[in-house]
CSV table of C-alpha atoms and ligand atoms in Angstrom, one decimal:
chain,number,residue,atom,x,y,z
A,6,UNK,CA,0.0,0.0,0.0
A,7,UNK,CA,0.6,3.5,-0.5
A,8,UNK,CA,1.1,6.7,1.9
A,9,UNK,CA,-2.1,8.4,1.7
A,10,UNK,CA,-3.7,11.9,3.4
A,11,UNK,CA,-7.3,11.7,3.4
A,12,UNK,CA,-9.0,15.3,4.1
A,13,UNK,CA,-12.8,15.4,4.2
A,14,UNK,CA,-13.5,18.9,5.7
A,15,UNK,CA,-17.4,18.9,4.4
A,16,UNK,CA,-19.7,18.9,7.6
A,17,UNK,CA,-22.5,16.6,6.1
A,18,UNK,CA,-26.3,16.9,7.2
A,19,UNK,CA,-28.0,14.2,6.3
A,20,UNK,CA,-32.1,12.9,5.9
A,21,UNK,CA,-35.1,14.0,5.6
A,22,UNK,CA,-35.8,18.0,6.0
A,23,UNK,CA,-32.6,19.1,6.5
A,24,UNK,CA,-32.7,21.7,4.2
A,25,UNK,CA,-35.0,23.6,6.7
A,26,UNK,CA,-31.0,23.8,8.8
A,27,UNK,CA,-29.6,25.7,5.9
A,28,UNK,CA,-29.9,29.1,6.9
A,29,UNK,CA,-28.5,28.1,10.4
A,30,UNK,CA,-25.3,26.3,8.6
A,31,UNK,CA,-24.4,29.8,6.7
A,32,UNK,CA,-25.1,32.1,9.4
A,33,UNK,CA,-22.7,29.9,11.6
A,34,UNK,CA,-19.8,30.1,9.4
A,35,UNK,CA,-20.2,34.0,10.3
A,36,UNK,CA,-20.7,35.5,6.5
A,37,UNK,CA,-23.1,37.9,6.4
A,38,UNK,CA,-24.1,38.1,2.3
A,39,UNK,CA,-25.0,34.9,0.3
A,40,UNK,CA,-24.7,34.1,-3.4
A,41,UNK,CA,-27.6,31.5,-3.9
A,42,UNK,CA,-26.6,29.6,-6.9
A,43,UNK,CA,-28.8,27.4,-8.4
A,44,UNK,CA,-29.6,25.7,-12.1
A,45,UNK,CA,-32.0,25.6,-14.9
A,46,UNK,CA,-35.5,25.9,-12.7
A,47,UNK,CA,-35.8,22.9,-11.1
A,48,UNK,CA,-35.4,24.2,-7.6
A,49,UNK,CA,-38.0,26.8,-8.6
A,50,UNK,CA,-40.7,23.8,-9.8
A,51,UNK,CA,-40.0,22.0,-6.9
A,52,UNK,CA,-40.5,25.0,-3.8
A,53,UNK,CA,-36.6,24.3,-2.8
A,54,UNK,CA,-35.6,27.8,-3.4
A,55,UNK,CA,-38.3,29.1,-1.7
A,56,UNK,CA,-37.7,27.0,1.5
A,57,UNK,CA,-33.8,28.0,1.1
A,58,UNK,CA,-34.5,31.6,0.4
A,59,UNK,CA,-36.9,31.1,3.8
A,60,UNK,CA,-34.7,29.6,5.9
A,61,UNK,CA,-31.8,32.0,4.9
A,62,UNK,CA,-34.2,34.8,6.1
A,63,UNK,CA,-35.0,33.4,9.4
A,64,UNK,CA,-31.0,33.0,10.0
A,65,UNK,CA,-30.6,36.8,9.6
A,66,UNK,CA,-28.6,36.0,6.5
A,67,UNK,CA,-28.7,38.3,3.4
A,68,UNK,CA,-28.8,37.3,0.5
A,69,UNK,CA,-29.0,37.8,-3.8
A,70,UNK,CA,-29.1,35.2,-6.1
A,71,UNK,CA,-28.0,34.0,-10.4
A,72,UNK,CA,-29.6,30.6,-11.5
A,73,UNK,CA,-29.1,29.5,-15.4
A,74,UNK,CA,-26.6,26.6,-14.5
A,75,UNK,CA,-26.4,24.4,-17.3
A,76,UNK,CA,-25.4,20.8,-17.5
A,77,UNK,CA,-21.2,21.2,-18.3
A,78,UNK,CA,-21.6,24.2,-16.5
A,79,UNK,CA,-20.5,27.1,-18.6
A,80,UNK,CA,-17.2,29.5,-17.9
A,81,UNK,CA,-19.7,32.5,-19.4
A,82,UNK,CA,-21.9,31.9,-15.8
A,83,UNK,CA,-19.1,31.5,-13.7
A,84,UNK,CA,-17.5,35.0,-14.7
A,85,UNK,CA,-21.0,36.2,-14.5
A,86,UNK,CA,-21.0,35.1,-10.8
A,87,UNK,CA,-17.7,36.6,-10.2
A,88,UNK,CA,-18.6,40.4,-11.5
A,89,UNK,CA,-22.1,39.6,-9.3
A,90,UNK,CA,-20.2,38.9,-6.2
A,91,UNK,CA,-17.6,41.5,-6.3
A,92,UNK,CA,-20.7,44.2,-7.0
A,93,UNK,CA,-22.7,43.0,-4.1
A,94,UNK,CA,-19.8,42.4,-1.4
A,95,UNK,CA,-21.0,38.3,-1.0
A,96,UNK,CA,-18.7,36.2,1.2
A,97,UNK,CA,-20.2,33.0,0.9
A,98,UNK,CA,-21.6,31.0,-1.8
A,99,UNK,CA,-24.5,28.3,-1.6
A,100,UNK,CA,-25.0,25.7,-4.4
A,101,UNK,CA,-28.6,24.6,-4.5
A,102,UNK,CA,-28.7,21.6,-7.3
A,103,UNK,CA,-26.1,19.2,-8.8
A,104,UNK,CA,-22.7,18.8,-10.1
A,105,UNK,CA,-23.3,21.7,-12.4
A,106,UNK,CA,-24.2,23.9,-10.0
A,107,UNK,CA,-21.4,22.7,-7.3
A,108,UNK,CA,-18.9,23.3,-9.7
A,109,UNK,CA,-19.9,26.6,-11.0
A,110,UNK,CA,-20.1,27.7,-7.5
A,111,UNK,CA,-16.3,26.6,-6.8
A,112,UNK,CA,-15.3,28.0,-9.8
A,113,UNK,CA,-16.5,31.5,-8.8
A,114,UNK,CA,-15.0,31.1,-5.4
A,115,UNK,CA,-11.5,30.2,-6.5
A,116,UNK,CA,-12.4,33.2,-9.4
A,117,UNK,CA,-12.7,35.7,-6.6
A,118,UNK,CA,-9.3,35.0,-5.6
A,119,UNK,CA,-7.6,34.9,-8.9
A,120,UNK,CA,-6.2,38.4,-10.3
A,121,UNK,CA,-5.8,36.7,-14.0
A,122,UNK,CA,-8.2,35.1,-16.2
A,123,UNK,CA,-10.0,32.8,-14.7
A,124,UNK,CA,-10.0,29.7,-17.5
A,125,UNK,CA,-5.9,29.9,-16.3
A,126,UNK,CA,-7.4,27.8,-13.4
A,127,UNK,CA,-8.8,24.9,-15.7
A,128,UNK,CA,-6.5,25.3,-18.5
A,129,UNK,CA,-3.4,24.3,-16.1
A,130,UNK,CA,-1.7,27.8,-16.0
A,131,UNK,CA,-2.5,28.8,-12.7
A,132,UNK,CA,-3.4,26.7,-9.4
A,133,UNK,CA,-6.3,28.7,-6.9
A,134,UNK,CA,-4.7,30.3,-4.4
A,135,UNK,CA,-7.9,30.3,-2.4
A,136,UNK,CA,-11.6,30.2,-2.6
A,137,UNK,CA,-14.6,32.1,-1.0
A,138,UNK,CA,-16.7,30.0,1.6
A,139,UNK,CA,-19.2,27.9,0.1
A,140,UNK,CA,-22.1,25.4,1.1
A,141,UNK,CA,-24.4,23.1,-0.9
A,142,UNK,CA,-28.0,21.9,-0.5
A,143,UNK,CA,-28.0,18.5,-2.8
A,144,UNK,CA,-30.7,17.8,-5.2
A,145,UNK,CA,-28.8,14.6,-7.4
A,146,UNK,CA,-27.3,12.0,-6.5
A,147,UNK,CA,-24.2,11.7,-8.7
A,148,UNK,CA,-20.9,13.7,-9.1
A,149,UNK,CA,-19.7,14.1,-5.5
A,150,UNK,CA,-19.1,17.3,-6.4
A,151,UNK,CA,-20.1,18.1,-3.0
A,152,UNK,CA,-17.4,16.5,-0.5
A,153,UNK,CA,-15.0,16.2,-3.5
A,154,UNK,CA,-12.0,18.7,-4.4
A,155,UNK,CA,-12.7,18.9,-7.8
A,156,UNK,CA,-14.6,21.3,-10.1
A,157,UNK,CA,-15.3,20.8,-13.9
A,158,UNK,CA,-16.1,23.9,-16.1
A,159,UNK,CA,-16.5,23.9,-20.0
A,160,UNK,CA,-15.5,26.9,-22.1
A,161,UNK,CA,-17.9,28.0,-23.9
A,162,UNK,CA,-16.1,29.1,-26.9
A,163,UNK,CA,-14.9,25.8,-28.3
A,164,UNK,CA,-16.7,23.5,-25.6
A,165,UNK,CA,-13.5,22.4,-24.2
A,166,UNK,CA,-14.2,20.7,-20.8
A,167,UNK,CA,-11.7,20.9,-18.3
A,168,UNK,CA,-11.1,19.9,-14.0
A,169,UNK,CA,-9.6,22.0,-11.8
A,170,UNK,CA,-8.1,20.1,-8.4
A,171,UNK,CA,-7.8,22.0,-4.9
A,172,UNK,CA,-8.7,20.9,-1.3
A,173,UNK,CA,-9.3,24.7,-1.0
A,174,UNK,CA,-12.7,24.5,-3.4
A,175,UNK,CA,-14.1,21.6,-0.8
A,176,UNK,CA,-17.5,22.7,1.0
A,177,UNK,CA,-17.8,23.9,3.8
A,178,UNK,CA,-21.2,22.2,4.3
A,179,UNK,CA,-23.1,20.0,2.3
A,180,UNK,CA,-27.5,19.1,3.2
A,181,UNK,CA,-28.0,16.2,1.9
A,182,UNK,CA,-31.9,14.9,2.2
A,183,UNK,CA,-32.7,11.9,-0.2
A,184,UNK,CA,-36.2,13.1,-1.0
A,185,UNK,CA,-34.8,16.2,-2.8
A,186,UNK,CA,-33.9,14.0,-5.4
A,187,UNK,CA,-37.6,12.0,-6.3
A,188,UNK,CA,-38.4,14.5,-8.3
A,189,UNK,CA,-35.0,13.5,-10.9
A,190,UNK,CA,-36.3,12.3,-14.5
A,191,UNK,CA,-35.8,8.7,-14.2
A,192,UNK,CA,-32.6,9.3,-17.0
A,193,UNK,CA,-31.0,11.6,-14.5
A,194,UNK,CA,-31.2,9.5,-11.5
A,195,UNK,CA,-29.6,6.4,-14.0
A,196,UNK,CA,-26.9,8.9,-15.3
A,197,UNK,CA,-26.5,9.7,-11.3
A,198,UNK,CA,-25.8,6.1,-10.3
A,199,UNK,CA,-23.5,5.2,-13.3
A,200,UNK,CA,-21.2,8.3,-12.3
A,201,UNK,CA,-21.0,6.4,-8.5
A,202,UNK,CA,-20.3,3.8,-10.1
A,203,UNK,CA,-17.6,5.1,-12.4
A,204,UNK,CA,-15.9,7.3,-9.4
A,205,UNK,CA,-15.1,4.5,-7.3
A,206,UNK,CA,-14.5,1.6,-10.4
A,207,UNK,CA,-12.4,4.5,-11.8
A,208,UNK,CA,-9.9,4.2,-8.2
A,209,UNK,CA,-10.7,0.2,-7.7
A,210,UNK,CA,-8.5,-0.7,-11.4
A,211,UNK,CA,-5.3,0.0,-9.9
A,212,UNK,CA,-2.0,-2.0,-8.8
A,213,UNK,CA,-1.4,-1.8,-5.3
A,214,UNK,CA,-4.1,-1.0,-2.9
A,215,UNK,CA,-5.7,-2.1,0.6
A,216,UNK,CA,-7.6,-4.6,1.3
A,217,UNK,CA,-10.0,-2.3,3.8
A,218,UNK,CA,-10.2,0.0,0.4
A,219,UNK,CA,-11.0,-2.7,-1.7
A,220,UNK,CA,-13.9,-3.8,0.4
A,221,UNK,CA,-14.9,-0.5,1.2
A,222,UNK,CA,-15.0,0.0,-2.3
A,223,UNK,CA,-16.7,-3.5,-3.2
A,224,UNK,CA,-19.3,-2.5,-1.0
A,225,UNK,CA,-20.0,0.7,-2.2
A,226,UNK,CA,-20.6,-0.5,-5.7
A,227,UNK,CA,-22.8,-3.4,-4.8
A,228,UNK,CA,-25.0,-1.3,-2.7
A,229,UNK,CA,-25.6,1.2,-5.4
A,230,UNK,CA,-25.9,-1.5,-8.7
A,231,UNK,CA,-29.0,-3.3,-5.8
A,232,UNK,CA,-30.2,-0.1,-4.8
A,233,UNK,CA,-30.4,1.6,-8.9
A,234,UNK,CA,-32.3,-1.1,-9.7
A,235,UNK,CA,-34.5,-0.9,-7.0
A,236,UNK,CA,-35.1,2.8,-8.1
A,237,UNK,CA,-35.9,1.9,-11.5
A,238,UNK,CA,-39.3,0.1,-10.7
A,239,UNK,CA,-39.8,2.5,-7.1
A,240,UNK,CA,-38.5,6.2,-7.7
A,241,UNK,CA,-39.5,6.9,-4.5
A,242,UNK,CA,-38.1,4.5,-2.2
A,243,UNK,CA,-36.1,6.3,0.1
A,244,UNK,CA,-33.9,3.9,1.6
A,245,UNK,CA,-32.7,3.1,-1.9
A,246,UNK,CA,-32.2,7.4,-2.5
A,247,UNK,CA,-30.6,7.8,0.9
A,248,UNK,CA,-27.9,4.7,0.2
A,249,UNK,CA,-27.7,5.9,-3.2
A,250,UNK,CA,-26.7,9.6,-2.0
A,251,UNK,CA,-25.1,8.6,0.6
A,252,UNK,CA,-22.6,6.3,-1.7
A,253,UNK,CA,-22.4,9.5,-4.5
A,254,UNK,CA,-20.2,11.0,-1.4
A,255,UNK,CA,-17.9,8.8,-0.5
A,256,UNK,CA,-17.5,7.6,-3.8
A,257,UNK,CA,-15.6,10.7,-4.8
A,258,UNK,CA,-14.5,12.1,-1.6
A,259,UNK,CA,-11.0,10.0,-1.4
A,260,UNK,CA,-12.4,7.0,0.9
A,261,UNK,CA,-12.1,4.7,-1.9
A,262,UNK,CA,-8.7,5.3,-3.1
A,263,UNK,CA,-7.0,5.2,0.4
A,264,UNK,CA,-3.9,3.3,-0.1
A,265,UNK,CA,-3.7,2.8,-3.9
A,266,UNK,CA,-1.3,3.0,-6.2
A,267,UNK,CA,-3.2,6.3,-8.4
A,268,UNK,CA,-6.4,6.5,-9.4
A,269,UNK,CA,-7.1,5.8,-13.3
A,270,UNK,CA,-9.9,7.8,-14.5
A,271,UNK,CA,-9.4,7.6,-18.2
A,272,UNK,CA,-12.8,6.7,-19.0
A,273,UNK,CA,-13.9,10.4,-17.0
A,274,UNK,CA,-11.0,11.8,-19.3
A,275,UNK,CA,-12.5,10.2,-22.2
A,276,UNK,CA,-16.0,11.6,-21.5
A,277,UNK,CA,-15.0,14.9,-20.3
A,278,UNK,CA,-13.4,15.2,-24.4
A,279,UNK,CA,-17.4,14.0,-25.7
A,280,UNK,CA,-19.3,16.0,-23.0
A,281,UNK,CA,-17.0,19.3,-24.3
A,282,UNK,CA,-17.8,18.0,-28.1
A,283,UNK,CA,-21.6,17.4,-27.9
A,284,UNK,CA,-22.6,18.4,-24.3
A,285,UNK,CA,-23.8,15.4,-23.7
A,286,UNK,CA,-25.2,13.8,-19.8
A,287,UNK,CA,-22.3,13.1,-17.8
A,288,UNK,CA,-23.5,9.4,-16.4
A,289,UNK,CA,-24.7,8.7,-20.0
A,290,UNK,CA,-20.7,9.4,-21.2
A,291,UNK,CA,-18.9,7.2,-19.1
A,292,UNK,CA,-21.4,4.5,-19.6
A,293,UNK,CA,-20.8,4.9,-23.7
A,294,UNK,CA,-17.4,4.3,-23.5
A,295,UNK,CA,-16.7,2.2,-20.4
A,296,UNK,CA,-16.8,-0.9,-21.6
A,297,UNK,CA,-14.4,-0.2,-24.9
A,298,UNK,CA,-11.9,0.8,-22.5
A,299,UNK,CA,-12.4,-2.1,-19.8
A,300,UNK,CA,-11.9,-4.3,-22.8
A,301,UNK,CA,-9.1,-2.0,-24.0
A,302,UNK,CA,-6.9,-2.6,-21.3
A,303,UNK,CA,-8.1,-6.3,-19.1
A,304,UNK,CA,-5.0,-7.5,-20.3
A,305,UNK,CA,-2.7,-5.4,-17.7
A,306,UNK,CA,-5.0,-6.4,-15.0
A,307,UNK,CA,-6.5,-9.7,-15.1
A,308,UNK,CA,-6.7,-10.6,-11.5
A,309,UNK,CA,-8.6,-7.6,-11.0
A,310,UNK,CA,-11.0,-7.4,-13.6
A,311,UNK,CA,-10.9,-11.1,-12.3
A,312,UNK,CA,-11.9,-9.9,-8.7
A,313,UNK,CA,-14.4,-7.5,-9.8
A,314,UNK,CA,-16.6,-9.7,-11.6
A,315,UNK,CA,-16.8,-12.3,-9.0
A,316,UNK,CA,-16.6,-9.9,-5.9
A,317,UNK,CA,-19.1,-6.7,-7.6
A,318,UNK,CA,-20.5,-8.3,-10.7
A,319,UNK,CA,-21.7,-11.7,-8.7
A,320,UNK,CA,-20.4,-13.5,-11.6
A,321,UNK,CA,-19.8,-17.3,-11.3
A,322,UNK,CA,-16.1,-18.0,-11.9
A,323,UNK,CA,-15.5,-19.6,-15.3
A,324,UNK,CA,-12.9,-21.8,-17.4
A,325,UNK,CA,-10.1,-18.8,-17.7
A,326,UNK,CA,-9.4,-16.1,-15.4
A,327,UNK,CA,-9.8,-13.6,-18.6
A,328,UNK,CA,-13.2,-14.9,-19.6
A,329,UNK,CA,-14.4,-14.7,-15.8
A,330,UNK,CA,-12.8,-10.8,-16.2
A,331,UNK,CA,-14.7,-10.1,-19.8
A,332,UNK,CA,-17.9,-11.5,-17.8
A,333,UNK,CA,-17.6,-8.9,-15.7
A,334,UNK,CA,-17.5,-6.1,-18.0
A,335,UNK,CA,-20.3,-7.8,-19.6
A,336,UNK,CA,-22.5,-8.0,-16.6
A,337,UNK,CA,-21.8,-4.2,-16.0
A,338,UNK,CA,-23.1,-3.2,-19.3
A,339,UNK,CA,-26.3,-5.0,-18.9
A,340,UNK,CA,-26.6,-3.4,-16.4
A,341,UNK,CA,-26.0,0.1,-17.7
A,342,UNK,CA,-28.9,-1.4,-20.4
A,343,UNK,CA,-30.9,-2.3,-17.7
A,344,UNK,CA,-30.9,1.0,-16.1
A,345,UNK,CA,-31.8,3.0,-20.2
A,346,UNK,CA,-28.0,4.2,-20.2
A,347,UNK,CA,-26.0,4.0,-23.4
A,348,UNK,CA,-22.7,0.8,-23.8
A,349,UNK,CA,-21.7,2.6,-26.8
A,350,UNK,CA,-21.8,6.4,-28.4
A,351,UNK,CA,-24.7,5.5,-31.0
A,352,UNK,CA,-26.8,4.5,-28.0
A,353,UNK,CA,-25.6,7.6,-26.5
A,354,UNK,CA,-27.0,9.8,-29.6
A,355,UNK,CA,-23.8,11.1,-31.1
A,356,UNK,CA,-22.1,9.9,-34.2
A,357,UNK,CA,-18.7,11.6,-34.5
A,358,UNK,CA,-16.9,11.7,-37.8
A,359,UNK,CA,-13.5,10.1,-38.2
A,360,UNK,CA,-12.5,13.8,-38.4
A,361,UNK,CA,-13.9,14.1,-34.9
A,362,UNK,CA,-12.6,11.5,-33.0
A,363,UNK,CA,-9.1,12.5,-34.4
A,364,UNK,CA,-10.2,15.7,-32.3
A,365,UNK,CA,-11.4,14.2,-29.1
A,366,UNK,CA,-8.0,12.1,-28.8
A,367,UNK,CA,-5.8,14.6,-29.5
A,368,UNK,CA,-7.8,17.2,-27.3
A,369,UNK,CA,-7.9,14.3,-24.7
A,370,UNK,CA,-3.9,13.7,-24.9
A,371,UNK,CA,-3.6,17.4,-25.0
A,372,UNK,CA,-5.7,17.8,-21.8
A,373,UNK,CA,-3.8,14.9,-19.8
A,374,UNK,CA,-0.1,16.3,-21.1
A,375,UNK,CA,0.1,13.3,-23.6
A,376,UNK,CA,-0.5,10.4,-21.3
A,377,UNK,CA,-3.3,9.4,-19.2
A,378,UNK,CA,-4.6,6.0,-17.1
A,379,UNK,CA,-3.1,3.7,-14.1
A,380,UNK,CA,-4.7,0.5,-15.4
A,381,UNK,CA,-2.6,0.9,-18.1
A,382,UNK,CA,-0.9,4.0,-19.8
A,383,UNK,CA,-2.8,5.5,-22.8
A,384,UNK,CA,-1.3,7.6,-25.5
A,385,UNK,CA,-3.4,9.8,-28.1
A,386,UNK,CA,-3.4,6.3,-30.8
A,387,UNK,CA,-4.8,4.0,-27.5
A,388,UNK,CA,-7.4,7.1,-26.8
A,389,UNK,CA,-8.4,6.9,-30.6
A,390,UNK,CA,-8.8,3.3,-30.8
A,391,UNK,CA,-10.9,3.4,-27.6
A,392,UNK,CA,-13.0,6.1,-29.2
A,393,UNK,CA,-13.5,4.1,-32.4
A,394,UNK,CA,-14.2,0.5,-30.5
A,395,UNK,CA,-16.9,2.6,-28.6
A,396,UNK,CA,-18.9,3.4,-32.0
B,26,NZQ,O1,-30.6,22.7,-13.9
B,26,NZQ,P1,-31.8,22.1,-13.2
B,26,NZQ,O2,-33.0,22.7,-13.7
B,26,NZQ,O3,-31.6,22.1,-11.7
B,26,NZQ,O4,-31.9,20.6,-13.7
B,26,NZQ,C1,-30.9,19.6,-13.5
B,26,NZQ,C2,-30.1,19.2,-14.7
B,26,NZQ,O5,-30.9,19.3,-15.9
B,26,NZQ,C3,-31.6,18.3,-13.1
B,26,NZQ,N1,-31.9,18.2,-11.7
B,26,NZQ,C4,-31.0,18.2,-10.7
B,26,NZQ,N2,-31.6,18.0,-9.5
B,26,NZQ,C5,-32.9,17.8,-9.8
B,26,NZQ,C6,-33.1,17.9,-11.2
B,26,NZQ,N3,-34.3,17.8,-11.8
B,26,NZQ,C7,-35.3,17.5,-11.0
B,26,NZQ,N4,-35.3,17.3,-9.7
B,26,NZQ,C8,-34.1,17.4,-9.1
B,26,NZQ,N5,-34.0,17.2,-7.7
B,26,NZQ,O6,-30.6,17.3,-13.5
B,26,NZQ,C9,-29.9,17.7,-14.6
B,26,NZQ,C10,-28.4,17.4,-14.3
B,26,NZQ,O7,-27.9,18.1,-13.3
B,26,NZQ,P2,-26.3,18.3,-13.1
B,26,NZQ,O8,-26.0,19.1,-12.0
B,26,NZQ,O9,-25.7,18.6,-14.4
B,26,NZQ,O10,-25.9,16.7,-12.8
B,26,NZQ,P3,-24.7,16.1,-12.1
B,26,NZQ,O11,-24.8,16.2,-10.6
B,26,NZQ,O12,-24.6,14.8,-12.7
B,26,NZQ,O13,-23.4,17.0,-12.5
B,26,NZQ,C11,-22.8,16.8,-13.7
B,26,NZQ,C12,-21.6,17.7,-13.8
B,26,NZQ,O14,-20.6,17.4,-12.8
B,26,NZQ,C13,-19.3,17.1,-13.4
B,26,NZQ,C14,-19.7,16.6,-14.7
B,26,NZQ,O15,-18.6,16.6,-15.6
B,26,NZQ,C15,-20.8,17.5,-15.1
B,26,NZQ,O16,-20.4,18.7,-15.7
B,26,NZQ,N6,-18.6,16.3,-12.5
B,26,NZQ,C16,-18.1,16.9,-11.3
B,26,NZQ,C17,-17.3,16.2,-10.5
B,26,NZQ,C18,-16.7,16.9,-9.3
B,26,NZQ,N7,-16.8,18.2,-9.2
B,26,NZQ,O17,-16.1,16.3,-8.4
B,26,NZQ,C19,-16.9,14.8,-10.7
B,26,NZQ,C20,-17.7,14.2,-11.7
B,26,NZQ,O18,-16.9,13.1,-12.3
B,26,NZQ,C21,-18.1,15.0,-12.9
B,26,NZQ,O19,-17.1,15.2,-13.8
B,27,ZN,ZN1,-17.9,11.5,-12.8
């Protein structure tokens, strides 16, 4: 095993009506104006923003707000939120929705503290060098955004898609109440538990790791494949959307890397290239092209793929340990079937031209400095071939 730190600042509040504890959570971090940022309207159709915009009141807490978050949030609403916060003297920032949302809002708090251009951050020419307070009240299960220290912005000019990594963007606070998120189309809530999925499988197909990580891990992904499919026929089961929510968390807050030898996450790097390209639904992405690339590389790691299949997939060993390990993946995409994602990107509703996937690799290589992966090392011609098995 590895030397590891594992930092999980976010204070999480957890189960059912714990949004009406927002207002409290802000006014105790001792800011006095809020930035309430939310999405597309959602929030507004389902009465959350009113309850926030309540509870905010009855904490004494000030507040203005900017909503128009779009899935792969936009760097066009993030500078928007900068000039907005700067104008109105905010010193704390509360993400009401998703991923989108949660990133946009970190991306405005690490703007705040950046004297350059802001895409420096994502484009790799400048690291944050801080980050304005900032809270979320969760309304999808599915990117972790919200204990994570990531933050993924797309520019709008050219839709290039690109993370930014800081323990300095990690919220302060994050609400989390599992019935927020009944009211997710049923797509959403599949894209939601593929992307759990993903953030954990994406640490789990490594070397070297820990046996307490592994089972964390193999855990984790059980409980959310049983508990997806139990949302499929009974959207609103709560037990199945608390342990659903609950695993989106520490599926991408660090628990499930403890120990390892580096996480992978090509197939994120692959999708991040398509979502940029076609702006298409995160989950939806990674379940396109997952499988091409599990097949891509199960050579390098056998025993694991091996392991998986038996341990996640409940696969029954068979003659070879590579045809137990290709079982595997093949049970995972039925899954993904199972639950109306895509297994490849014709399902997924794009067709790229051979023009095109020549872009997405090379903007892929150029985005990872040439090289990319820990299950096995991936050049530009690897990313290509993986983009053209996934047709
Ligand atoms: O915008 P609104 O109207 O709120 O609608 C959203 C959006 O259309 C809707 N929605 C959310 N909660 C809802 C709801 N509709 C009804 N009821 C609710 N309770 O769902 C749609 C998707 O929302 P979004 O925030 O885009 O989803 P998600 O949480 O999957 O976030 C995706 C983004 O996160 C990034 C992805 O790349 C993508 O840009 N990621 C961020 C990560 C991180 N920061 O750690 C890690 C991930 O790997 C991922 O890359
Ligand atoms: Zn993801």
């Amino acid at each position: 095993m590895k030397n590891f730190t594992y930092y999980t600042p976010t204070r999480v509040i957890f189960g059912r009506g714990t949004q009406a504890q927002t207002g409290a959570l802000v006014a105790a971090t001792g800011c006095k104006k809020a930035l309430i940022h939310y999405g597309s309207g959602s929030v507004i159709r389902t009465g959350l923003l009113t309850q926030i915009e309540d509870s905010l009141k009855a904490a004494g807490v000030a507040f203005v707000e900017l909503g128009g978050v779009v899935p792969n949030p936009r760097l066009s609403k993030v500078l928007e939120g900068i000039e907005l916060c700067k104008r109105e003297g905010v010193d704390f920032i509360l993400a009401v929705g998703g991923g989108s949302v949660i990133d946009s809002t970190k991306a405005i708090g690490y703007g705040l503290h950046h004297a350059g251009d802001t895409w420096d951050l994502f484009s790799g020419r400048a690291k944050p060098a801080g980050c304005l307070p900032l809270g979320v009240v969760l309304t999808i299960a599915a990117s972790g955004s919200e204990m994570s220290n990531s933050c993924v912005i797309t520019k709008d000019e050219g839709g290039v898609k690109r993370g930014c990594k800081s323990d300095l963007g990690r919220p302060v606070f994050a609400v989390m109440n599992p019935e927020l998120t009944m009211t997710l189309p049923d797509y959403q809530t599949a894209c939601g538990c593929v992307d759990i999925l993903m953030h954990t499988m994406e640490r789990y197909f490594t070397t070297g790791t820990m046996e307490i990580t592994d089972s964390i891990a193999e855990g984790l992904m059980r409980t959310v494949l049983a508990n997806a499919k139990v949302l499929r026929y009974d959207p609103d089961n709560y037990d199945a959307r608390a342990e659903v929510m609950w695993a989106g968390s520490l599926s991408h807050n660090g628990l499930t890397g403890c120990g390892s030898d580096g996480d992978d996450f090509a197939t994120h790097k692959l999708e991040h290239e398509l979502g940029g390209m076609f702006d298409v639904a995160h989950g939806a992405g990674l379940a396109a092209v997952w499988g091409s690339w599990a097949r891509y590389v199960v050579d390098e790691l056998p025993l694991r793929f091996e392991r998986f299949a038996v341990k996640v997939m409940g696969v029954e060993p068979r003659a070879s340990i590579r045809e137990t390990a290709l079982a595997g993946i093949a049970e995972m995409e039925d899954f993904f079937r199972f639950m109306g994602m895509p297994t490849n990107l014709r399902e997924l509703g794009v067709g790229p031209t051979e023009e095109q996937i020549a872009t997405l690799a090379r903007m892929c290589a150029e985005g990872v400095g040439g090289r990319m992966g820990a299950a096995k090392r991936l050049d530009e011609q690897d990313m290509l071939s993986i983009y053209r098995a996934a047709l």
